[in-house]
Amino acid sequence: MRIATLLTGLAIAVAGCQREERQLRLDPPIAEALDKVALMPNGISGAPPNVYFALEKPYETNAYNLSQGKRLYSWFGCKTCHGNGEGGIGPAFLDGWWYYGPDMVSIFASIRDGRPHGMPAYRDKMTTDQIWQLAGYVQTIGSYAGKTAAPSRSDEKHTRPAENRAPAKIQFDQGPTPLHPDQGPTP
Amino acid sequence: MRRATRLAWVVTPAVLLAGCDGWQSALDAHGTSAVSLKQLIILIVAVCSVVWMLVMIALIMALWRNRRERPLPVTPQPSTQRRMTATVIAAVAATTVVISGFTIMSFFATRALGIGGNDELTIKVRGLQWWWSVEYFGARSEERFETANEIHIPVGRNVRFKLEGLDVIHSFWVPSLAGKQDLVPGRANELIIRAEKPGIYRGQCAEFCGMQHAHMAFLVIAESPDEFDKWINAQRQPAVQPSEEELAGGQRTFLEKPCAACHTVRGTAASGTTGPDLTHVGSRKYIAAGLFETTRGSLAAWIADPQTIKPGNNMPMVPLTPEELRAVSAYLASLK
């Protein structure tokens, strides 16, 4: 009886050892399909392509993609305007307030096509894969719900809670965000 | 079967010994500190071999001489007892002498690693997953330039390497020239190297740093001061402007596509700093940190599908048309 319990426990533990898969290379047709998001006419929200679901939403829940997104965030100078998520010249992510909605498609479109009042388009600077990775990371910074996957830790001084924390508004309440009517429509 | 065994006896040591030669070997030392390290290695191996032989001989003799069974308990004669005591004292004394000898030799070898004299050149090396960024300085700020994965040094001069890791811990190791030194994020480490003989020495990351740790090699090219000056003056120049139509097309593609967001080509608008500086990529012997010799073909292969060639590296697969790929690879190969 004891042995059976032990073996069962061991089997369960071993089953948990499956490593998260890293998708290092996207086949070119998949990368091309991932670019075809169906945005609503006002550029806010919409539907990701079917292939996004076929891949099981890899950019929201995969730690490797989130880590790559974190690197892209500093490599492509996002910090210049958005800081470490607390904002600056550009809007903050930490306060959980999204001018164009919190869904991946909107964030993807913001990065790819740019937005009015200063957000540049990164279409010619990054590949589709990279834009999705970055979008996943940006969503994680300001997420409403804690995620089980987290990007790698920073070596720098921590200026804000970790990305896989509990919802932003509880852990990091900055108070009401001043609304800038010129920074796009309200979500 | 017997012949095969005999062949294995001959071939195996030959193969192993063959690894001790060549452009990346601590036993093929051509740097001041590597030479003193090599002497220390040889001394320790020689002394330890002698000690091992003596111990083995003593052991075999003891087993051989006392192989007959004796009634217990053994009561040695007083003379034997004295001899036993003397033997133990001698063995302990010999151990002490050997170990303190090693300590002293090791102290002198370590001291010799800090090469005396003034260093005449400072090079900053940054380790990234999975390549090396190399920065040279000059008297004026415009003489500063960056290159990657290939370090040229003048022979017979002290060169100070400032080492820094930008993501994880790497280790700078050119076995033929010096020992290892880690590149730790947020910490400035230094290593002084002096090459005694001109040549091409291969180095490698010696601290496991991720998926492509094994593909993180670099070259140190030690050359005469004249040749070194010629090289550094050529590297300080901005990239050559394309002379042919195809190369000009390649440059246009390079600037319009995501390439320019991560790579710098001095003399053009491309000024990204995430990837290696490509101003003179055609003059370097290897691309992708020692993976391929620099040819137009290997550049094209690398650009076409970097994630199959070196999975996990940070170069994305940029969708290009075949014409664009041909032009970009020709352009990069022309950047001598």
Short mmCIF file of C-alpha atoms in Angstrom, two decimals:
data_model
loop_
_atom_site.label_atom_id
_atom_site.label_comp_id
_atom_site.label_asym_id
_atom_site.label_seq_id
_atom_site.Cartn_x
_atom_site.Cartn_y
_atom_site.Cartn_z
CA MET A 1 0.00 0.00 0.00
CA ARG A 2 2.74 2.40 1.05
CA ILE A 3 4.81 1.51 -1.98
CA ALA A 4 1.84 2.06 -4.26
CA THR A 5 1.27 5.54 -2.76
CA LEU A 6 4.94 6.35 -3.11
CA LEU A 7 5.02 5.22 -6.74
CA THR A 8 1.87 7.17 -7.56
CA GLY A 9 3.33 10.28 -5.97
CA LEU A 10 6.56 9.77 -7.89
CA ALA A 11 4.67 9.29 -11.15
CA ILE A 12 2.74 12.53 -10.57
CA ALA A 13 5.98 14.37 -9.76
CA VAL A 14 7.69 13.04 -12.88
CA ALA A 15 4.68 13.99 -15.01
CA GLY A 16 5.15 17.55 -13.80
CA CYS A 17 8.70 17.67 -15.10
CA GLN A 18 7.70 18.47 -18.64
CA ARG A 19 9.67 21.42 -19.84
CA GLU A 20 8.00 24.38 -21.37
CA GLU A 21 8.59 24.35 -25.09
CA ARG A 22 10.43 27.16 -26.73
CA GLN A 23 9.34 28.03 -30.20
CA LEU A 24 12.64 29.39 -31.51
CA ARG A 25 11.83 29.39 -35.17
CA LEU A 26 8.52 30.23 -36.75
CA ASP A 27 7.96 28.82 -40.20
CA PRO A 28 7.69 31.77 -42.58
CA PRO A 29 4.03 31.02 -43.51
CA ILE A 30 3.08 30.99 -39.81
CA ALA A 31 4.90 34.26 -39.22
CA GLU A 32 3.09 35.74 -42.17
CA ALA A 33 -0.28 34.49 -40.91
CA LEU A 34 0.41 35.90 -37.44
CA ASP A 35 0.66 39.33 -38.97
CA LYS A 36 -2.93 39.22 -40.22
CA VAL A 37 -4.85 40.50 -37.22
CA ALA A 38 -8.43 41.58 -37.85
CA LEU A 39 -8.71 44.97 -36.18
CA MET A 40 -11.94 46.82 -35.59
CA PRO A 41 -12.35 49.84 -37.86
CA ASN A 42 -11.29 52.27 -35.12
CA GLY A 43 -8.05 50.36 -34.57
CA ILE A 44 -9.02 49.18 -31.11
CA SER A 45 -9.51 45.50 -30.32
CA GLY A 46 -10.32 42.81 -32.83
CA ALA A 47 -9.50 39.20 -33.47
CA PRO A 48 -6.09 37.57 -33.67
CA PRO A 49 -5.57 35.23 -36.64
CA ASN A 50 -6.65 31.61 -36.26
CA VAL A 51 -3.06 30.45 -36.17
CA TYR A 52 -2.65 32.34 -32.91
CA PHE A 53 -5.13 30.00 -31.25
CA ALA A 54 -3.68 26.97 -33.03
CA LEU A 55 -0.35 27.81 -31.38
CA GLU A 56 -2.18 28.07 -28.03
CA LYS A 57 -1.67 31.80 -27.51
CA PRO A 58 2.08 31.41 -27.10
CA TYR A 59 2.86 35.05 -26.47
CA GLU A 60 0.80 35.40 -23.31
CA THR A 61 1.68 32.23 -21.44
CA ASN A 62 5.15 31.19 -22.55
CA ALA A 63 7.95 32.30 -20.24
CA TYR A 64 10.55 32.25 -23.01
CA ASN A 65 8.50 34.55 -25.21
CA LEU A 66 7.87 36.87 -22.26
CA SER A 67 11.61 36.98 -21.52
CA GLN A 68 12.40 37.78 -25.14
CA GLY A 69 9.71 40.47 -24.99
CA LYS A 70 11.41 41.92 -21.94
CA ARG A 71 14.72 42.12 -23.79
CA LEU A 72 13.08 43.69 -26.82
CA TYR A 73 11.47 46.22 -24.49
CA SER A 74 14.88 47.60 -23.59
CA TRP A 75 16.58 46.94 -26.93
CA PHE A 76 14.01 48.88 -28.90
CA GLY A 77 14.03 51.84 -26.56
CA CYS A 78 10.52 51.46 -25.10
CA LYS A 79 11.94 52.72 -21.80
CA THR A 80 12.65 56.10 -23.33
CA CYS A 81 8.95 56.94 -23.28
CA HIS A 82 7.24 54.35 -21.10
CA GLY A 83 9.90 53.96 -18.41
CA ASN A 84 9.82 50.68 -16.57
CA GLY A 85 6.07 50.63 -17.03
CA GLU A 86 5.38 53.71 -14.96
CA GLY A 87 5.23 55.91 -18.04
CA GLY A 88 6.87 59.21 -18.83
CA ILE A 89 6.53 60.89 -22.18
CA GLY A 90 4.26 58.00 -23.09
CA PRO A 91 1.44 56.45 -21.09
CA ALA A 92 2.04 54.09 -18.16
CA PHE A 93 1.29 50.37 -18.30
CA LEU A 94 1.33 49.72 -14.57
CA ASP A 95 -1.83 51.58 -13.72
CA GLY A 96 -3.92 49.09 -15.64
CA TRP A 97 -5.40 51.83 -17.82
CA TRP A 98 -5.24 51.09 -21.52
CA TYR A 99 -6.12 53.76 -24.03
CA TYR A 100 -6.68 51.13 -26.69
CA GLY A 101 -7.81 48.21 -24.57
CA PRO A 102 -5.82 45.52 -22.79
CA ASP A 103 -6.13 42.76 -25.38
CA MET A 104 -3.12 41.44 -27.29
CA VAL A 105 -4.42 42.50 -30.69
CA SER A 106 -4.61 46.15 -29.68
CA ILE A 107 -1.14 46.12 -28.16
CA PHE A 108 0.21 44.33 -31.22
CA ALA A 109 -1.39 46.91 -33.49
CA SER A 110 -0.08 49.79 -31.36
CA ILE A 111 3.48 48.54 -31.73
CA ARG A 112 3.23 47.51 -35.37
CA ASP A 113 1.33 50.48 -36.76
CA GLY A 114 2.02 53.16 -34.17
CA ARG A 115 -0.60 55.39 -32.55
CA PRO A 116 -1.35 59.09 -32.73
CA HIS A 117 0.53 61.52 -30.50
CA GLY A 118 3.96 60.02 -30.70
CA MET A 119 3.88 56.22 -30.71
CA PRO A 120 6.04 55.25 -33.74
CA ALA A 121 5.34 52.25 -35.96
CA TYR A 122 7.78 49.39 -35.54
CA ARG A 123 6.67 47.56 -38.67
CA ASP A 124 10.01 48.06 -40.42
CA LYS A 125 12.15 47.66 -37.33
CA MET A 126 10.92 44.37 -35.91
CA THR A 127 9.67 41.07 -37.25
CA THR A 128 6.10 39.91 -36.58
CA ASP A 129 7.37 37.35 -34.11
CA GLN A 130 9.23 40.03 -32.14
CA ILE A 131 6.24 42.37 -32.11
CA TRP A 132 4.07 39.61 -30.63
CA GLN A 133 6.72 38.84 -28.00
CA LEU A 134 6.94 42.50 -27.06
CA ALA A 135 3.15 42.84 -26.96
CA GLY A 136 2.93 39.85 -24.60
CA TYR A 137 5.45 41.44 -22.28
CA VAL A 138 3.75 44.84 -22.32
CA GLN A 139 0.44 43.19 -21.49
CA THR A 140 2.13 41.36 -18.60
CA ILE A 141 3.40 44.61 -17.08
CA GLY A 142 -0.09 45.99 -16.79
CA SER A 143 -2.07 42.81 -16.51
CA TYR A 144 -5.34 42.65 -14.60
CA ALA A 145 -4.75 39.06 -13.54
CA GLY A 146 -1.57 37.43 -12.28
CA LYS A 147 0.07 35.10 -14.80
CA THR A 148 1.70 31.77 -14.04
CA ALA A 149 4.47 32.47 -16.57
CA ALA A 150 7.00 35.19 -15.85
CA PRO A 151 9.88 36.70 -17.80
CA SER A 152 13.39 36.46 -16.39
CA ARG A 153 14.32 38.70 -13.50
CA SER A 154 16.04 42.02 -13.93
CA ASP A 155 19.57 42.65 -12.76
CA GLU A 156 18.75 46.32 -12.37
CA LYS A 157 17.23 48.04 -9.39
CA HIS A 158 13.58 47.15 -9.01
CA THR A 159 11.38 50.13 -9.55
CA ARG A 160 8.10 48.28 -9.64
CA PRO A 161 6.57 44.94 -8.64
CA ALA A 162 7.53 41.81 -10.56
CA GLU A 163 5.67 41.12 -13.78
CA ASN A 164 3.89 38.00 -12.53
CA ARG A 165 2.49 39.76 -9.48
CA ALA A 166 -1.15 39.85 -8.49
CA PRO A 167 -3.35 42.35 -10.35
CA ALA A 168 -1.85 45.77 -10.70
CA LYS A 169 -4.55 47.82 -9.06
CA ILE A 170 -4.26 45.97 -5.74
CA GLN A 171 -0.47 45.74 -5.57
CA PHE A 172 0.45 49.04 -7.05
CA ASP A 173 -2.29 51.57 -6.69
CA GLN A 174 -1.13 54.82 -8.16
CA GLY A 175 -4.48 56.49 -7.69
CA PRO A 176 -6.69 57.57 -10.54
CA THR A 177 -4.88 58.16 -13.80
CA PRO A 178 -5.43 61.64 -15.19
CA LEU A 179 -7.28 61.32 -18.44
CA HIS A 180 -5.76 63.06 -21.41
CA PRO A 181 -8.49 63.59 -23.94
CA ASP A 182 -5.87 64.08 -26.66
CA GLN A 183 -4.25 60.69 -26.12
CA GLY A 184 -6.79 58.67 -27.98
CA PRO A 185 -10.28 57.44 -27.28
CA THR A 186 -11.23 55.96 -23.93
CA PRO A 187 -11.51 52.19 -23.91
CA MET B 1 40.33 -8.73 -31.95
CA ARG B 2 43.85 -8.52 -30.61
CA ARG B 3 44.96 -6.44 -33.52
CA ALA B 4 42.05 -4.09 -32.95
CA THR B 5 42.99 -3.74 -29.27
CA ARG B 6 46.60 -3.07 -30.17
CA LEU B 7 45.49 -0.52 -32.76
CA ALA B 8 43.29 1.18 -30.16
CA TRP B 9 46.25 1.36 -27.79
CA VAL B 10 48.29 3.18 -30.43
CA VAL B 11 45.56 5.34 -31.94
CA THR B 12 43.83 6.61 -28.78
CA PRO B 13 46.86 8.37 -27.24
CA ALA B 14 47.78 9.73 -30.66
CA VAL B 15 44.31 11.24 -31.08
CA LEU B 16 44.35 12.64 -27.55
CA LEU B 17 47.80 14.14 -28.02
CA ALA B 18 46.76 15.69 -31.32
CA GLY B 19 44.29 17.77 -29.32
CA CYS B 20 47.21 19.40 -27.48
CA ASP B 21 48.32 21.25 -30.55
CA GLY B 22 46.74 23.88 -32.74
CA TRP B 23 45.18 27.29 -32.37
CA GLN B 24 43.36 26.69 -29.10
CA SER B 25 45.45 24.81 -26.58
CA ALA B 26 46.86 25.65 -23.17
CA LEU B 27 49.78 23.35 -24.02
CA ASP B 28 50.59 25.37 -27.13
CA ALA B 29 51.31 28.51 -25.14
CA HIS B 30 52.35 31.75 -26.84
CA GLY B 31 51.31 34.30 -24.27
CA THR B 32 53.39 35.41 -21.29
CA SER B 33 50.90 34.26 -18.68
CA ALA B 34 49.96 31.13 -20.65
CA VAL B 35 53.62 30.09 -20.66
CA SER B 36 53.94 30.34 -16.89
CA LEU B 37 50.65 28.46 -16.50
CA LYS B 38 51.91 25.75 -18.80
CA GLN B 39 55.15 25.43 -16.83
CA LEU B 40 53.16 25.07 -13.63
CA ILE B 41 50.91 22.41 -15.20
CA ILE B 42 53.90 20.42 -16.46
CA LEU B 43 55.69 20.66 -13.10
CA ILE B 44 52.66 19.50 -11.13
CA VAL B 45 51.91 16.65 -13.53
CA ALA B 46 55.56 15.51 -13.48
CA VAL B 47 55.90 15.59 -9.68
CA CYS B 48 52.53 13.92 -9.15
CA SER B 49 53.46 11.20 -11.64
CA VAL B 50 56.68 10.47 -9.74
CA VAL B 51 54.81 10.40 -6.40
CA TRP B 52 52.16 8.10 -7.85
CA MET B 53 54.83 5.75 -9.22
CA LEU B 54 56.63 5.62 -5.84
CA VAL B 55 53.41 4.94 -3.96
CA MET B 56 52.46 2.21 -6.42
CA ILE B 57 55.91 0.58 -6.17
CA ALA B 58 55.75 0.67 -2.36
CA LEU B 59 52.26 -0.79 -2.39
CA ILE B 60 53.10 -3.60 -4.81
CA MET B 61 56.30 -4.43 -2.86
CA ALA B 62 54.40 -4.56 0.41
CA LEU B 63 51.76 -6.85 -1.05
CA TRP B 64 54.36 -9.03 -2.69
CA ARG B 65 56.62 -9.44 0.34
CA ASN B 66 53.87 -10.15 2.83
CA ARG B 67 51.68 -12.37 0.73
CA ARG B 68 52.02 -15.35 3.10
CA GLU B 69 49.39 -15.63 5.82
CA ARG B 70 50.55 -14.83 9.35
CA PRO B 71 49.12 -15.73 12.71
CA LEU B 72 47.28 -12.88 14.39
CA PRO B 73 47.95 -10.69 16.29
CA VAL B 74 51.09 -9.50 14.55
CA THR B 75 53.75 -8.44 17.03
CA PRO B 76 56.58 -6.65 15.19
CA GLN B 77 60.15 -6.73 16.41
CA PRO B 78 61.45 -3.51 18.04
CA SER B 79 63.75 -2.99 15.03
CA THR B 80 60.82 -3.34 12.62
CA GLN B 81 58.80 -0.96 14.73
CA ARG B 82 61.55 1.64 14.48
CA ARG B 83 61.70 1.18 10.72
CA MET B 84 57.94 1.61 10.45
CA THR B 85 58.08 4.84 12.46
CA ALA B 86 60.91 6.15 10.29
CA THR B 87 59.00 5.29 7.11
CA VAL B 88 55.83 7.08 8.27
CA ILE B 89 57.84 10.16 9.30
CA ALA B 90 59.66 10.18 5.96
CA ALA B 91 56.38 9.88 4.04
CA VAL B 92 54.75 12.70 6.01
CA ALA B 93 57.84 14.88 5.54
CA ALA B 94 57.91 14.15 1.80
CA THR B 95 54.21 15.05 1.54
CA THR B 96 54.82 18.31 3.37
CA VAL B 97 57.78 19.17 1.16
CA VAL B 98 55.88 18.39 -2.06
CA ILE B 99 52.76 20.30 -1.08
CA SER B 100 54.64 23.35 0.18
CA GLY B 101 56.78 23.18 -2.97
CA PHE B 102 53.60 23.27 -5.06
CA THR B 103 52.25 26.15 -3.02
CA ILE B 104 55.40 28.18 -3.57
CA MET B 105 55.53 27.38 -7.30
CA SER B 106 51.86 28.22 -7.63
CA PHE B 107 52.46 31.53 -5.86
CA PHE B 108 55.22 32.44 -8.30
CA ALA B 109 53.17 31.34 -11.30
CA THR B 110 50.21 33.42 -10.09
CA ARG B 111 52.51 36.40 -9.62
CA ALA B 112 53.84 35.94 -13.14
CA LEU B 113 50.26 36.18 -14.46
CA GLY B 114 50.20 39.84 -13.51
CA ILE B 115 52.44 40.89 -16.38
CA GLY B 116 54.79 43.72 -15.47
CA GLY B 117 55.31 46.86 -17.48
CA ASN B 118 52.86 49.40 -18.81
CA ASP B 119 49.99 48.28 -20.93
CA GLU B 120 49.84 50.10 -24.20
CA LEU B 121 46.39 49.27 -25.42
CA THR B 122 43.02 48.94 -23.74
CA ILE B 123 40.25 46.94 -25.32
CA LYS B 124 36.77 46.60 -23.91
CA VAL B 125 35.16 43.21 -24.45
CA ARG B 126 31.51 42.64 -23.65
CA GLY B 127 30.00 39.17 -23.57
CA LEU B 128 26.48 38.72 -24.87
CA GLN B 129 24.34 35.71 -25.68
CA TRP B 130 26.14 34.51 -27.83
CA TRP B 131 28.78 36.75 -29.28
CA TRP B 132 31.51 39.17 -28.23
CA SER B 133 31.39 42.90 -28.68
CA VAL B 134 34.86 44.45 -28.93
CA GLU B 135 35.51 48.14 -28.46
CA TYR B 136 38.75 49.96 -29.29
CA PHE B 137 39.54 53.45 -28.09
CA GLY B 138 41.77 56.21 -29.39
CA ALA B 139 43.24 59.52 -28.41
CA ARG B 140 40.19 61.29 -29.82
CA SER B 141 36.59 60.22 -29.39
CA GLU B 142 36.06 59.70 -33.14
CA GLU B 143 38.85 57.11 -33.13
CA ARG B 144 36.70 54.84 -30.98
CA PHE B 145 35.09 51.98 -32.85
CA GLU B 146 33.37 48.70 -32.26
CA THR B 147 33.77 45.34 -33.91
CA ALA B 148 32.77 41.82 -32.96
CA ASN B 149 34.20 38.36 -32.38
CA GLU B 150 37.64 39.23 -33.72
CA ILE B 151 40.28 40.97 -31.64
CA HIS B 152 43.53 42.19 -33.14
CA ILE B 153 46.45 42.88 -30.82
CA PRO B 154 50.06 43.95 -31.42
CA VAL B 155 52.56 41.22 -30.62
CA GLY B 156 54.95 41.72 -27.70
CA ARG B 157 52.87 44.48 -26.11
CA ASN B 158 50.77 44.39 -22.97
CA VAL B 159 47.08 44.62 -23.81
CA ARG B 160 44.57 45.34 -21.10
CA PHE B 161 41.16 43.75 -21.60
CA LYS B 162 38.26 45.27 -19.73
CA LEU B 163 35.65 42.56 -19.47
CA GLU B 164 31.97 42.94 -18.82
CA GLY B 165 28.96 40.65 -19.21
CA LEU B 166 25.80 42.27 -20.48
CA ASP B 167 23.24 39.53 -19.85
CA VAL B 168 24.59 36.49 -18.01
CA ILE B 169 28.05 35.45 -16.84
CA HIS B 170 30.45 34.57 -19.64
CA SER B 171 34.14 33.74 -19.46
CA PHE B 172 36.90 35.02 -21.71
CA TRP B 173 39.36 32.27 -22.46
CA VAL B 174 42.14 32.16 -25.04
CA PRO B 175 44.04 29.06 -23.86
CA SER B 176 47.15 29.78 -25.91
CA LEU B 177 47.51 33.29 -24.49
CA ALA B 178 46.15 33.39 -20.94
CA GLY B 179 43.95 31.84 -18.31
CA LYS B 180 40.21 32.40 -17.96
CA GLN B 181 38.55 35.54 -16.70
CA ASP B 182 34.81 35.83 -16.12
CA LEU B 183 32.61 38.56 -17.55
CA VAL B 184 30.11 39.32 -14.83
CA PRO B 185 27.14 41.67 -15.34
CA GLY B 186 27.58 44.82 -13.31
CA ARG B 187 31.21 44.14 -12.49
CA ALA B 188 34.37 45.33 -14.24
CA ASN B 189 36.97 42.58 -14.59
CA GLU B 190 40.35 42.94 -16.21
CA LEU B 191 42.89 40.72 -17.85
CA ILE B 192 46.28 41.62 -19.29
CA ILE B 193 47.50 39.60 -22.22
CA ARG B 194 50.78 39.68 -24.04
CA ALA B 195 51.24 37.55 -27.13
CA GLU B 196 54.84 36.49 -27.69
CA LYS B 197 54.41 35.18 -31.21
CA PRO B 198 52.28 36.40 -34.12
CA GLY B 199 49.44 34.10 -34.95
CA ILE B 200 45.72 33.44 -34.87
CA TYR B 201 44.55 32.19 -31.51
CA ARG B 202 41.07 30.89 -30.97
CA GLY B 203 39.18 31.73 -27.83
CA GLN B 204 35.92 30.52 -26.45
CA CYS B 205 33.36 31.28 -23.79
CA ALA B 206 34.31 29.11 -20.82
CA GLU B 207 31.28 29.63 -18.59
CA PHE B 208 28.05 27.95 -19.57
CA CYS B 209 25.81 30.78 -20.74
CA GLY B 210 22.84 29.19 -22.44
CA MET B 211 21.79 27.27 -25.48
CA GLN B 212 24.53 28.41 -27.84
CA HIS B 213 27.38 28.52 -25.35
CA ALA B 214 29.37 26.16 -27.58
CA HIS B 215 28.96 28.55 -30.50
CA MET B 216 30.45 31.54 -28.77
CA ALA B 217 33.97 31.60 -30.11
CA PHE B 218 36.25 34.43 -31.10
CA LEU B 219 39.67 34.96 -32.58
CA VAL B 220 42.61 36.86 -31.18
CA ILE B 221 44.92 37.82 -34.01
CA ALA B 222 48.37 38.85 -32.81
CA GLU B 223 50.31 40.71 -35.48
CA SER B 224 53.35 42.94 -35.76
CA PRO B 225 52.81 46.54 -34.55
CA ASP B 226 52.96 47.80 -38.17
CA GLU B 227 50.27 45.43 -39.37
CA PHE B 228 48.21 46.19 -36.28
CA ASP B 229 48.36 49.93 -36.98
CA LYS B 230 47.32 49.28 -40.56
CA TRP B 231 44.39 47.18 -39.36
CA ILE B 232 43.21 49.67 -36.75
CA ASN B 233 43.38 52.57 -39.20
CA ALA B 234 41.30 50.61 -41.69
CA GLN B 235 38.75 49.71 -39.02
CA ARG B 236 38.40 53.35 -37.97
CA GLN B 237 37.17 54.28 -41.44
CA PRO B 238 33.44 54.30 -42.09
CA ALA B 239 32.06 51.56 -44.34
CA VAL B 240 32.82 51.76 -48.06
CA GLN B 241 30.00 53.16 -50.14
CA PRO B 242 28.59 50.61 -52.57
CA SER B 243 30.05 50.98 -56.05
CA GLU B 244 27.76 48.69 -58.03
CA GLU B 245 24.03 48.72 -58.53
CA GLU B 246 23.50 45.39 -56.75
CA LEU B 247 25.46 46.49 -53.69
CA ALA B 248 23.55 49.77 -53.54
CA GLY B 249 20.32 47.76 -53.64
CA GLY B 250 21.64 45.63 -50.78
CA GLN B 251 22.38 48.71 -48.76
CA ARG B 252 18.87 50.05 -49.38
CA THR B 253 17.35 46.77 -48.23
CA PHE B 254 19.60 46.73 -45.18
CA LEU B 255 18.44 50.20 -44.18
CA GLU B 256 14.75 49.67 -44.91
CA LYS B 257 14.34 46.26 -43.30
CA PRO B 258 14.71 45.51 -39.58
CA CYS B 259 18.50 44.89 -40.05
CA ALA B 260 19.34 48.52 -39.31
CA ALA B 261 17.35 48.50 -36.07
CA CYS B 262 19.92 46.22 -34.43
CA HIS B 263 23.14 46.61 -36.43
CA THR B 264 25.42 49.55 -37.03
CA VAL B 265 27.18 50.24 -40.30
CA ARG B 266 29.16 53.41 -39.75
CA GLY B 267 28.76 55.84 -42.60
CA THR B 268 25.10 54.91 -43.11
CA ALA B 269 21.90 55.55 -41.16
CA ALA B 270 22.09 52.07 -39.60
CA SER B 271 22.95 52.62 -35.97
CA GLY B 272 21.37 49.84 -33.93
CA THR B 273 23.43 48.61 -31.02
CA THR B 274 21.72 45.33 -30.10
CA GLY B 275 23.61 43.21 -32.62
CA PRO B 276 27.23 43.18 -33.76
CA ASP B 277 28.68 46.20 -35.55
CA LEU B 278 28.84 45.29 -39.25
CA THR B 279 30.88 48.22 -40.57
CA HIS B 280 33.73 45.93 -41.65
CA VAL B 281 32.05 42.54 -41.37
CA GLY B 282 33.56 41.41 -44.69
CA SER B 283 37.06 41.79 -43.25
CA ARG B 284 36.41 39.43 -40.35
CA LYS B 285 37.33 35.79 -40.70
CA TYR B 286 34.14 34.35 -39.23
CA ILE B 287 30.52 35.31 -38.78
CA ALA B 288 28.07 34.32 -36.04
CA ALA B 289 30.81 33.98 -33.39
CA GLY B 290 33.02 31.47 -35.15
CA LEU B 291 30.29 29.45 -36.83
CA PHE B 292 31.04 30.08 -40.51
CA GLU B 293 33.85 31.55 -42.51
CA THR B 294 32.81 34.90 -43.89
CA THR B 295 31.68 34.38 -47.45
CA ARG B 296 28.76 35.78 -49.35
CA GLY B 297 27.16 32.34 -49.26
CA SER B 298 27.48 31.88 -45.52
CA LEU B 299 26.16 35.40 -44.93
CA ALA B 300 23.16 34.60 -47.09
CA ALA B 301 22.56 31.32 -45.28
CA TRP B 302 22.78 33.05 -41.94
CA ILE B 303 20.39 35.87 -42.89
CA ALA B 304 17.95 33.46 -44.52
CA ASP B 305 17.47 31.27 -41.46
CA PRO B 306 19.46 32.17 -38.35
CA GLN B 307 17.25 30.12 -36.03
CA THR B 308 18.00 26.84 -37.78
CA ILE B 309 21.73 27.52 -37.87
CA LYS B 310 22.06 28.77 -34.29
CA PRO B 311 18.77 28.08 -32.48
CA GLY B 312 17.87 30.57 -29.79
CA ASN B 313 20.14 33.39 -30.86
CA ASN B 314 18.64 36.85 -30.96
CA MET B 315 18.78 37.40 -34.70
CA PRO B 316 15.24 37.04 -36.05
CA MET B 317 14.35 35.55 -39.39
CA VAL B 318 13.55 38.60 -41.48
CA PRO B 319 11.33 37.83 -44.46
CA LEU B 320 13.25 38.82 -47.60
CA THR B 321 12.66 38.13 -51.25
CA PRO B 322 15.38 36.10 -52.98
CA GLU B 323 16.58 39.24 -54.78
CA GLU B 324 16.82 41.15 -51.52
CA LEU B 325 18.71 38.29 -49.88
CA ARG B 326 21.21 38.15 -52.75
CA ALA B 327 21.73 41.89 -52.64
CA VAL B 328 22.07 42.13 -48.85
CA SER B 329 24.54 39.27 -48.65
CA ALA B 330 26.60 40.80 -51.48
CA TYR B 331 26.52 44.16 -49.72
CA LEU B 332 27.66 42.73 -46.38
CA ALA B 333 30.41 40.65 -47.98
CA SER B 334 31.65 43.83 -49.67
CA LEU B 335 32.10 45.64 -46.34
CA LYS B 336 35.81 44.93 -46.10
#
